[in-house]
Amino acid sequence: MTTAPEFPRVHIATDHAGMELSAHLVGHLRAKGYEVLDHGPKTYDAQDDYPSFCINAARAVIADQEAGTAALGIVLGGSGNGEQIAANKVKGVRAALAWNLSTAKLAREHNDANVVAVGGRQHSVEEATAIIEAFLAEPFSNDERHVRRIGKIATYEATGEVVE
């Protein structure tokens, strides 16, 4: 028996290469008690342009967080690289490409990542599900060094100033 999820709202987006994994995750996470909002695509198109889907999911994570609602995001693709890049263009997003349990946990623990990117063509459904679950379950450590480093990134994002 699992405990209630710390982040009950999850925003998810994909490209055509991650649609099967996305459909699985939507059902799987809802069954675990998460509120999952799917930002698309709705139909398979091998020529789709994933940036809008991923940016919209990332924007929704930030909007929820700014409104005081606990939320995290998931972006999926063949490799997860382009989807991570797109999500990271949204101010306030810290999207991490996770390829195993350790990188998923460290993204949350050390970087307070609020979006995870996973490559649907890089993992079995079971592996990808475990990576996503590890990301969603891991809390941020709040260690001073990590808070300080994230603050420096946020300062650069907001002002263009590089803080030493």
GROMACS .gro file of C-alpha atoms in nm:
model
  164
    1MET     CA    1   0.000   0.000   0.000
    2THR     CA    2   0.140   0.338  -0.098
    3THR     CA    3   0.093   0.660   0.092
    4ALA     CA    4  -0.083   0.960  -0.057
    5PRO     CA    5   0.136   1.135  -0.312
    6GLU     CA    6   0.314   1.449  -0.197
    7PHE     CA    7   0.238   1.616  -0.531
    8PRO     CA    8  -0.121   1.531  -0.619
    9ARG     CA    9  -0.125   1.726  -0.947
   10VAL     CA   10   0.090   1.616  -1.240
   11HIS     CA   11   0.107   1.785  -1.579
   12ILE     CA   12   0.216   1.557  -1.864
   13ALA     CA   13   0.303   1.616  -2.229
   14THR     CA   14   0.473   1.416  -2.499
   15ASP     CA   15   0.559   1.392  -2.864
   16HIS     CA   16   0.454   1.109  -3.092
   17ALA     CA   17   0.736   0.883  -2.966
   18GLY     CA   18   0.609   0.895  -2.608
   19MET     CA   19   0.235   0.858  -2.664
   20GLU     CA   20   0.209   0.496  -2.551
   21LEU     CA   21   0.415   0.567  -2.241
   22SER     CA   22   0.213   0.880  -2.171
   23ALA     CA   23  -0.117   0.691  -2.194
   24HIS     CA   24   0.019   0.428  -1.956
   25LEU     CA   25   0.145   0.689  -1.709
   26VAL     CA   26  -0.182   0.885  -1.710
   27GLY     CA   27  -0.376   0.574  -1.609
   28HIS     CA   28  -0.110   0.445  -1.371
   29LEU     CA   29  -0.064   0.773  -1.184
   30ARG     CA   30  -0.438   0.841  -1.162
   31ALA     CA   31  -0.483   0.495  -1.010
   32LYS     CA   32  -0.223   0.592  -0.748
   33GLY     CA   33  -0.420   0.905  -0.657
   34TYR     CA   34  -0.248   1.173  -0.861
   35GLU     CA   35  -0.451   1.433  -1.045
   36VAL     CA   36  -0.304   1.409  -1.396
   37LEU     CA   37  -0.361   1.678  -1.659
   38ASP     CA   38  -0.266   1.574  -2.013
   39HIS     CA   39  -0.136   1.856  -2.233
   40GLY     CA   40  -0.121   1.648  -2.547
   41PRO     CA   41  -0.104   1.559  -2.813
   42LYS     CA   42  -0.449   1.405  -2.840
   43THR     CA   43  -0.380   1.205  -3.157
   44TYR     CA   44  -0.074   1.040  -3.307
   45ASP     CA   45   0.112   1.245  -3.568
   46ALA     CA   46   0.466   1.137  -3.655
   47GLN     CA   47   0.534   1.496  -3.770
   48ASP     CA   48   0.406   1.668  -3.456
   49ASP     CA   49   0.583   1.964  -3.304
   50TYR     CA   50   0.630   1.874  -2.938
   51PRO     CA   51   0.750   2.214  -2.807
   52SER     CA   52   0.398   2.355  -2.765
   53PHE     CA   53   0.282   2.050  -2.568
   54CYS     CA   54   0.585   2.055  -2.338
   55ILE     CA   55   0.583   2.431  -2.292
   56ASN     CA   56   0.214   2.425  -2.203
   57ALA     CA   57   0.271   2.150  -1.945
   58ALA     CA   58   0.565   2.342  -1.796
   59ARG     CA   59   0.364   2.666  -1.788
   60ALA     CA   60   0.085   2.483  -1.604
   61VAL     CA   61   0.331   2.355  -1.342
   62ILE     CA   62   0.453   2.710  -1.277
   63ALA     CA   63   0.099   2.851  -1.270
   64ASP     CA   64  -0.003   2.588  -1.014
   65GLN     CA   65   0.305   2.646  -0.802
   66GLU     CA   66   0.252   3.024  -0.808
   67ALA     CA   67  -0.111   2.966  -0.700
   68GLY     CA   68   0.005   2.752  -0.407
   69THR     CA   69  -0.092   2.419  -0.561
   70ALA     CA   70   0.167   2.141  -0.537
   71ALA     CA   71   0.243   2.029  -0.892
   72LEU     CA   72   0.514   1.861  -1.095
   73GLY     CA   73   0.551   1.792  -1.466
   74ILE     CA   74   0.648   1.507  -1.694
   75VAL     CA   75   0.761   1.554  -2.055
   76LEU     CA   76   0.824   1.256  -2.277
   77GLY     CA   77   0.978   1.198  -2.616
   78GLY     CA   78   1.199   0.954  -2.799
   79SER     CA   79   1.508   1.065  -2.606
   80GLY     CA   80   1.355   1.328  -2.378
   81ASN     CA   81   1.621   1.580  -2.479
   82GLY     CA   82   1.414   1.815  -2.693
   83GLU     CA   83   1.125   1.798  -2.452
   84GLN     CA   84   1.353   1.892  -2.162
   85ILE     CA   85   1.495   2.184  -2.359
   86ALA     CA   86   1.145   2.310  -2.445
   87ALA     CA   87   1.024   2.285  -2.085
   88ASN     CA   88   1.334   2.465  -1.958
   89LYS     CA   89   1.247   2.772  -2.166
   90VAL     CA   90   0.960   2.844  -1.924
   91LYS     CA   91   1.068   3.084  -1.651
   92GLY     CA   92   1.088   2.903  -1.319
   93VAL     CA   93   1.107   2.554  -1.464
   94ARG     CA   94   1.393   2.328  -1.370
   95ALA     CA   95   1.347   2.031  -1.603
   96ALA     CA   96   1.585   1.737  -1.562
   97LEU     CA   97   1.647   1.453  -1.803
   98ALA     CA   98   1.632   1.135  -1.594
   99TRP     CA   99   1.763   0.807  -1.729
  100ASN     CA  100   1.773   0.598  -1.413
  101LEU     CA  101   1.643   0.599  -1.056
  102SER     CA  102   1.944   0.788  -0.924
  103THR     CA  103   1.920   1.077  -1.170
  104ALA     CA  104   1.545   1.103  -1.106
  105LYS     CA  105   1.591   1.119  -0.728
  106LEU     CA  106   1.887   1.358  -0.743
  107ALA     CA  107   1.697   1.593  -0.973
  108ARG     CA  108   1.443   1.644  -0.696
  109GLU     CA  109   1.672   1.609  -0.392
  110HIS     CA  110   1.951   1.842  -0.509
  111ASN     CA  111   1.796   2.058  -0.782
  112ASP     CA  112   1.433   2.082  -0.675
  113ALA     CA  113   1.347   1.996  -1.035
  114ASN     CA  114   0.979   2.054  -1.104
  115VAL     CA  115   0.966   1.877  -1.441
  116VAL     CA  116   1.119   1.545  -1.540
  117ALA     CA  117   1.199   1.444  -1.898
  118VAL     CA  118   1.218   1.078  -1.995
  119GLY     CA  119   1.295   0.915  -2.328
  120GLY     CA  120   1.020   0.674  -2.420
  121ARG     CA  121   1.244   0.494  -2.669
  122GLN     CA  122   1.522   0.456  -2.412
  123HIS     CA  123   1.337   0.248  -2.150
  124SER     CA  124   1.080  -0.024  -2.111
  125VAL     CA  125   0.743   0.093  -1.978
  126GLU     CA  126   0.832  -0.062  -1.643
  127GLU     CA  127   1.168   0.119  -1.624
  128ALA     CA  128   1.019   0.452  -1.727
  129THR     CA  129   0.736   0.415  -1.476
  130ALA     CA  130   0.986   0.345  -1.196
  131ILE     CA  131   1.191   0.653  -1.296
  132ILE     CA  132   0.879   0.873  -1.294
  133GLU     CA  133   0.762   0.733  -0.959
  134ALA     CA  134   1.107   0.794  -0.807
  135PHE     CA  135   1.100   1.155  -0.928
  136LEU     CA  136   0.750   1.221  -0.798
  137ALA     CA  137   0.820   1.064  -0.457
  138GLU     CA  138   1.154   1.230  -0.382
  139PRO     CA  139   1.142   1.549  -0.174
  140PHE     CA  140   1.379   1.842  -0.213
  141SER     CA  141   1.646   1.828   0.059
  142ASN     CA  142   1.637   2.201   0.140
  143ASP     CA  143   2.010   2.177   0.213
  144GLU     CA  144   2.156   2.527   0.223
  145ARG     CA  145   2.406   2.459  -0.058
  146HIS     CA  146   2.131   2.343  -0.291
  147VAL     CA  147   1.905   2.635  -0.202
  148ARG     CA  148   2.196   2.873  -0.265
  149ARG     CA  149   2.277   2.719  -0.604
  150ILE     CA  150   1.916   2.722  -0.719
  151GLY     CA  151   1.898   3.086  -0.609
  152LYS     CA  152   2.195   3.170  -0.830
  153ILE     CA  153   2.028   3.005  -1.126
  154ALA     CA  154   1.704   3.194  -1.054
  155THR     CA  155   1.895   3.524  -1.029
  156TYR     CA  156   2.051   3.467  -1.370
  157GLU     CA  157   1.716   3.368  -1.517
  158ALA     CA  158   1.552   3.686  -1.384
  159THR     CA  159   1.829   3.942  -1.432
  160GLY     CA  160   2.105   3.799  -1.651
  161GLU     CA  161   2.349   3.852  -1.364
  162VAL     CA  162   2.596   3.574  -1.293
  163VAL     CA  163   2.636   3.548  -0.917
  164GLU     CA  164   2.975   3.414  -0.805
   0.00000   0.00000   0.00000
